[in-house]
XYZ file of N, CA and C in Angstrom:
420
model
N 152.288 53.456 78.951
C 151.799 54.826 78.980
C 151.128 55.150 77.643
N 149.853 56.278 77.773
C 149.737 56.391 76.733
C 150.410 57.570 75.095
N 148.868 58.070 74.750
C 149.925 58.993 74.180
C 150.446 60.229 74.840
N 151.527 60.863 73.836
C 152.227 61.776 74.511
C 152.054 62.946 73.837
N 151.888 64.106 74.348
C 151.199 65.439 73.436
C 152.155 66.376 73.399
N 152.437 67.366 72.730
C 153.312 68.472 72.483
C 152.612 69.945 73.298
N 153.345 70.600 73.816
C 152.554 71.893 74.293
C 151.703 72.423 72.692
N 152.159 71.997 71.759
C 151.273 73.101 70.704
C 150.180 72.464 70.317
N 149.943 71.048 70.679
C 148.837 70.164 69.953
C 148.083 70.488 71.057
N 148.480 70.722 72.189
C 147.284 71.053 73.165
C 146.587 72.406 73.670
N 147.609 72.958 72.668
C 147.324 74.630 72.321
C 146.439 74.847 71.409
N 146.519 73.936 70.597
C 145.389 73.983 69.046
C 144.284 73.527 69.887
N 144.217 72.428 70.391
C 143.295 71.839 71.132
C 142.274 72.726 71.965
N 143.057 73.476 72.921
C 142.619 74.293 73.459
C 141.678 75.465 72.517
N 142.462 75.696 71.673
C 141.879 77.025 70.771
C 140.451 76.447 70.215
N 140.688 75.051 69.877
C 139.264 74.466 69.345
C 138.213 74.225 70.134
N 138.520 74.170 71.883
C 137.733 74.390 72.930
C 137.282 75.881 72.852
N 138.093 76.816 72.866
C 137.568 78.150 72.963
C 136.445 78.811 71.908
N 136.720 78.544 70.486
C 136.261 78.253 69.510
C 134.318 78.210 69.956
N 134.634 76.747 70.489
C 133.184 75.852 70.628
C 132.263 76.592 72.153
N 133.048 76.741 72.987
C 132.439 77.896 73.861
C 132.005 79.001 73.755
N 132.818 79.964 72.691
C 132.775 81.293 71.789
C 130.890 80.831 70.967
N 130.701 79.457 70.761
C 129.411 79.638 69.883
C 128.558 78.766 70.762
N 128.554 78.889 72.019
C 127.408 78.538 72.955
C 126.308 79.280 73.182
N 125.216 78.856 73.749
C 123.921 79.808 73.790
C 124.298 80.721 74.961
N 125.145 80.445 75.960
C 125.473 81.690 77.020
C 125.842 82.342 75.962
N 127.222 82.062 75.523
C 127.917 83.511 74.672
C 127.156 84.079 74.053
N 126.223 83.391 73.359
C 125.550 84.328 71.983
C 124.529 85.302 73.093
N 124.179 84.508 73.810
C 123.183 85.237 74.655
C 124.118 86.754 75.046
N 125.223 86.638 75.782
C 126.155 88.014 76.102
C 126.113 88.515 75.148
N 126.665 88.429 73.997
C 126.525 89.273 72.948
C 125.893 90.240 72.951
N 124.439 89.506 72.712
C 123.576 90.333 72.265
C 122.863 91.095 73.258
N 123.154 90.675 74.389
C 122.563 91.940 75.032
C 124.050 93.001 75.550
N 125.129 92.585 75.189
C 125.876 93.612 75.406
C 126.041 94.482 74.312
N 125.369 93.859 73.033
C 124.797 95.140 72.187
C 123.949 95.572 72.496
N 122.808 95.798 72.667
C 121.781 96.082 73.466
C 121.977 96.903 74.926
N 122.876 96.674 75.448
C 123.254 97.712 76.317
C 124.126 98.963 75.817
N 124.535 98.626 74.592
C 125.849 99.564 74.150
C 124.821 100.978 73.384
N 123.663 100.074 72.825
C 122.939 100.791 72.276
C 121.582 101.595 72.906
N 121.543 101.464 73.994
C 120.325 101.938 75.174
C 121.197 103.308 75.282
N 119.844 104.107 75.489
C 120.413 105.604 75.780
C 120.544 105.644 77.099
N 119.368 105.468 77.994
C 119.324 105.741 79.293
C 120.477 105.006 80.016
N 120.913 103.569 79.784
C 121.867 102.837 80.067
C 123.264 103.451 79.923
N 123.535 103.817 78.623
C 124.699 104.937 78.202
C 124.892 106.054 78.811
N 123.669 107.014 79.481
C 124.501 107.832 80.017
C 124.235 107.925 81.371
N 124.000 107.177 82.346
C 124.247 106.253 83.341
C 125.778 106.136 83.631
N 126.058 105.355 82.647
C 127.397 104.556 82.726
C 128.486 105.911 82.841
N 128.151 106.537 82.030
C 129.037 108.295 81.221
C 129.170 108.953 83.114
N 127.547 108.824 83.596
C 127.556 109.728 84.743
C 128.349 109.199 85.941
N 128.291 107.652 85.902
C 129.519 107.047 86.755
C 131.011 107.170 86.754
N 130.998 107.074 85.329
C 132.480 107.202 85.366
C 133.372 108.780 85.555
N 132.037 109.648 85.057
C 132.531 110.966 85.506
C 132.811 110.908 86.983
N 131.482 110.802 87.583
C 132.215 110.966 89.026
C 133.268 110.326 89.864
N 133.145 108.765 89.290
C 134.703 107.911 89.596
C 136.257 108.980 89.423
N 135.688 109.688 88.643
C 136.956 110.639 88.293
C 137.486 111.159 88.733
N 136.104 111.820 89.223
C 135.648 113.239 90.263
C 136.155 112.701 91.745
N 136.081 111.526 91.859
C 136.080 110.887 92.883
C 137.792 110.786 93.385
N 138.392 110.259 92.576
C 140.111 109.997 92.539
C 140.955 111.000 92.284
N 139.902 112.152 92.442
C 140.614 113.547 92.365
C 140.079 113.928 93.483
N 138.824 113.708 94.567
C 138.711 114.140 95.757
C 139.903 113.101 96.667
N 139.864 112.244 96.470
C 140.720 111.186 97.496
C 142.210 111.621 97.476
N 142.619 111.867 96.189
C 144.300 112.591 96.157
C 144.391 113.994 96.769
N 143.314 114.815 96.593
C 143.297 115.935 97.259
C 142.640 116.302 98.960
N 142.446 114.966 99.443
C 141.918 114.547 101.066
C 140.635 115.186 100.529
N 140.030 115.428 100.079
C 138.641 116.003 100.691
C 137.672 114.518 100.798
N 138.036 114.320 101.676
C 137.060 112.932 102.667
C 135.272 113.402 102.033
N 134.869 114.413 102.961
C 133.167 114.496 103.034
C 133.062 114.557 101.322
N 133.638 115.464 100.537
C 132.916 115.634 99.214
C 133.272 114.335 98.843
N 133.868 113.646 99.113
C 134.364 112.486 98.147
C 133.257 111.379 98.653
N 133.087 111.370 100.283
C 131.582 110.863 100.558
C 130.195 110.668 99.670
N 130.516 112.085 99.697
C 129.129 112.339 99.098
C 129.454 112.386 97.363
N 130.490 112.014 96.722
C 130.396 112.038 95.561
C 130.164 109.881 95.483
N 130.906 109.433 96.487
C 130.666 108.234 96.787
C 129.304 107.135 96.414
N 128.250 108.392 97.207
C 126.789 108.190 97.359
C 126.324 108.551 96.466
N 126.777 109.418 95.544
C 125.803 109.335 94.077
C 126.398 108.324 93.171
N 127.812 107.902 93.166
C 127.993 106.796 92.567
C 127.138 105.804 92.681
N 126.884 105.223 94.281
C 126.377 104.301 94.436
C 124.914 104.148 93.788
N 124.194 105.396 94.294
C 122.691 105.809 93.711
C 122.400 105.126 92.417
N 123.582 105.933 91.723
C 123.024 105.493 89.889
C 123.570 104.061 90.035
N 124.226 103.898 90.176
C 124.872 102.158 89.903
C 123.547 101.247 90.679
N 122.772 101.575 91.544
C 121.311 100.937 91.882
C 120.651 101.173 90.851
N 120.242 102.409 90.287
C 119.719 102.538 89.652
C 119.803 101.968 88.141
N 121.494 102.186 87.673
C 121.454 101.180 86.814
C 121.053 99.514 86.805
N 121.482 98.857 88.001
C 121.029 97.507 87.866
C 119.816 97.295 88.317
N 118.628 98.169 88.204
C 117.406 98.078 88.705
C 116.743 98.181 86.935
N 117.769 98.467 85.778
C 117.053 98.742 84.688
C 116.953 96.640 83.957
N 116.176 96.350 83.598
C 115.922 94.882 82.896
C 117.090 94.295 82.439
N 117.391 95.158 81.341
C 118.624 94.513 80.736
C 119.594 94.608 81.093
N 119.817 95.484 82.033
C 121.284 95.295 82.883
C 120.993 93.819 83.601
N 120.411 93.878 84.521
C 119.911 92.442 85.202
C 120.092 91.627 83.995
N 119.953 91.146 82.848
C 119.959 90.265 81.588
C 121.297 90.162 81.733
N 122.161 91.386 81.565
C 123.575 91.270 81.240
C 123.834 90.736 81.851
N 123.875 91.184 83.180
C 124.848 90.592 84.455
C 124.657 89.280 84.579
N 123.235 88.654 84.456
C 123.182 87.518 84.786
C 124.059 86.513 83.523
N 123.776 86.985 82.164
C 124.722 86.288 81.352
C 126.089 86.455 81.491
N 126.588 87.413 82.056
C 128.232 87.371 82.334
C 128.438 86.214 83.351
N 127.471 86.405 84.140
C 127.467 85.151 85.311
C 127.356 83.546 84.614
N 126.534 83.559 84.056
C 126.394 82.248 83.279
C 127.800 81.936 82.292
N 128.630 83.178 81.504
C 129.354 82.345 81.021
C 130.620 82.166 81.507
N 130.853 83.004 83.204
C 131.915 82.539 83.945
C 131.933 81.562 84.634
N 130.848 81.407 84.668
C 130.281 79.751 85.398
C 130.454 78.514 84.299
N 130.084 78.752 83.198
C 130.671 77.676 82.215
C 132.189 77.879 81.711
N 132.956 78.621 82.398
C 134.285 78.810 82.214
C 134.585 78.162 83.212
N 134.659 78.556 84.211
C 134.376 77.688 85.668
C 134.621 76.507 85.245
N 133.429 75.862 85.082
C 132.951 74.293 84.909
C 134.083 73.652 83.803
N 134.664 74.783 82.547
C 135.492 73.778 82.033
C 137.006 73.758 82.752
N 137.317 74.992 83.202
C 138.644 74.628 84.167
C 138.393 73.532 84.622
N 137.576 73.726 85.756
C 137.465 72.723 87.206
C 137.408 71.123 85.993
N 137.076 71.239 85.266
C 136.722 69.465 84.833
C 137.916 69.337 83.971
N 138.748 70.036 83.938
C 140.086 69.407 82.933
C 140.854 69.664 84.275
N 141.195 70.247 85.654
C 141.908 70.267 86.313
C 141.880 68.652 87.161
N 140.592 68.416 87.397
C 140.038 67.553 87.800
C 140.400 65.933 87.071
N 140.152 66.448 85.825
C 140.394 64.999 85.011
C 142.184 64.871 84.685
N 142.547 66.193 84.926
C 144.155 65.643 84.615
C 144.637 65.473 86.023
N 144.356 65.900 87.327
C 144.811 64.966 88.313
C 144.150 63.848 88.697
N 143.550 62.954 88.077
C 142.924 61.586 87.635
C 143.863 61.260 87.312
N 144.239 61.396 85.830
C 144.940 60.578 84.861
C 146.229 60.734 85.469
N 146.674 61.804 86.187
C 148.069 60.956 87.199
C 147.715 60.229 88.022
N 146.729 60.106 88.874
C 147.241 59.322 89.829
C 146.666 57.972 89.253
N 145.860 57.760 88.182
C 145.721 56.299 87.791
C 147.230 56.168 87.208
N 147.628 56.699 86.383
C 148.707 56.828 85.862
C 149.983 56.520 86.604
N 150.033 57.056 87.721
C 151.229 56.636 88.739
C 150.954 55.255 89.743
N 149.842 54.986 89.229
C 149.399 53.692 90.247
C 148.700 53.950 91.826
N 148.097 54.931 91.454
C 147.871 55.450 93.077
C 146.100 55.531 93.159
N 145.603 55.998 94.064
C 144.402 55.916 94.868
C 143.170 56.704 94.699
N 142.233 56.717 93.340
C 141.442 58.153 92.953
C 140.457 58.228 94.539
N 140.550 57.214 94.880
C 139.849 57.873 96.036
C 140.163 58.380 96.676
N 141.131 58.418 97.601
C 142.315 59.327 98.464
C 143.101 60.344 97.681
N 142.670 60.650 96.629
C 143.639 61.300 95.376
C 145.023 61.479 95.620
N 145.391 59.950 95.983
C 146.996 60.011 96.102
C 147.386 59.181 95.187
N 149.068 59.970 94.540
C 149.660 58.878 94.086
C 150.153 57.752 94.651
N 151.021 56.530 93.667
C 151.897 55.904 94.241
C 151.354 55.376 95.869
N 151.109 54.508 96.765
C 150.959 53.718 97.751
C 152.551 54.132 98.697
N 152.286 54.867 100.012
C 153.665 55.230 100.607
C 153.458 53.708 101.497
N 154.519 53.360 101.164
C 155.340 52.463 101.880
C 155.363 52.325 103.529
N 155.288 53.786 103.718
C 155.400 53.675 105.276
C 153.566 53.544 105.851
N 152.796 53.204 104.694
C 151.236 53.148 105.912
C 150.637 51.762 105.496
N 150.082 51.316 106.202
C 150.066 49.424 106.006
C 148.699 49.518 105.576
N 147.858 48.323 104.780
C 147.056 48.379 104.133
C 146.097 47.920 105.255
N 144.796 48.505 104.924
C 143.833 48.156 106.127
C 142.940 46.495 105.337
């Protein structure tokens, strides 16, 4: 077998992965346009006018009023088109997308590569991704 790791060496490890992702061109890219959104006026009070009515909204739903809450519904929706119809929202979103997708990609490839290294490890089958050979099925 080979070597053997401590939960904290693979904690540092990890942190030095996060680290190196933290200074990728997605991230830097989020950044900066989530400054850039923080700092847009029209974008800012957009956001202000949504969340008011979200408010407005969870105070019609506790108090049943169904239709106003409808129709407070439909202006939510309105501006929230309207917000992602502005450039840099579209910029943002798409970089949030890009760096959950390279979050994505590093789960899936360390989940991937550590059930590898068991089943080479246990003597078993990366193609069938089984360990160990069961006894009870005869070899073709």
């Amino acid at each position: 077998m080979g070597n053997v790791y401590t939960k904290q060496e693979i904690v540092t490890k990890a942190k030095e992965l996060a680290k190196m992702i933290a200074e990728t061109e997605e991230v830097d890219f989020f950044k900066r346009a989530e400054l850039q959104i923080n700092d847009h006026v029209k974008v800012q009070e957009i956001i202000g006018k949504i969340k008011s009515l979200q408010k407005e909204a969870v105070n019609l739903q506790h108090y049943q009023k169904h239709e106003a809450l409808k129709a407070t519904e439909a202006k939510i929706d309105a501006l929230q088109d309207e917000l992602d119809e502005i450039p840099l929202v579209k910029e943002f979103k798409q970089s949030q997308t890009d760096v959950n997708q390279l979050l994505q990609l590093v789960s899936t490839t360390i989940s991937n590569n550590v059930t590898n290294e068991i089943i080479k490890s246990t003597g078993g089958d990366l193609l069938q991704g089984t360990t160990k050979k069961n006894p009870l099925q005869s070899g073709c």
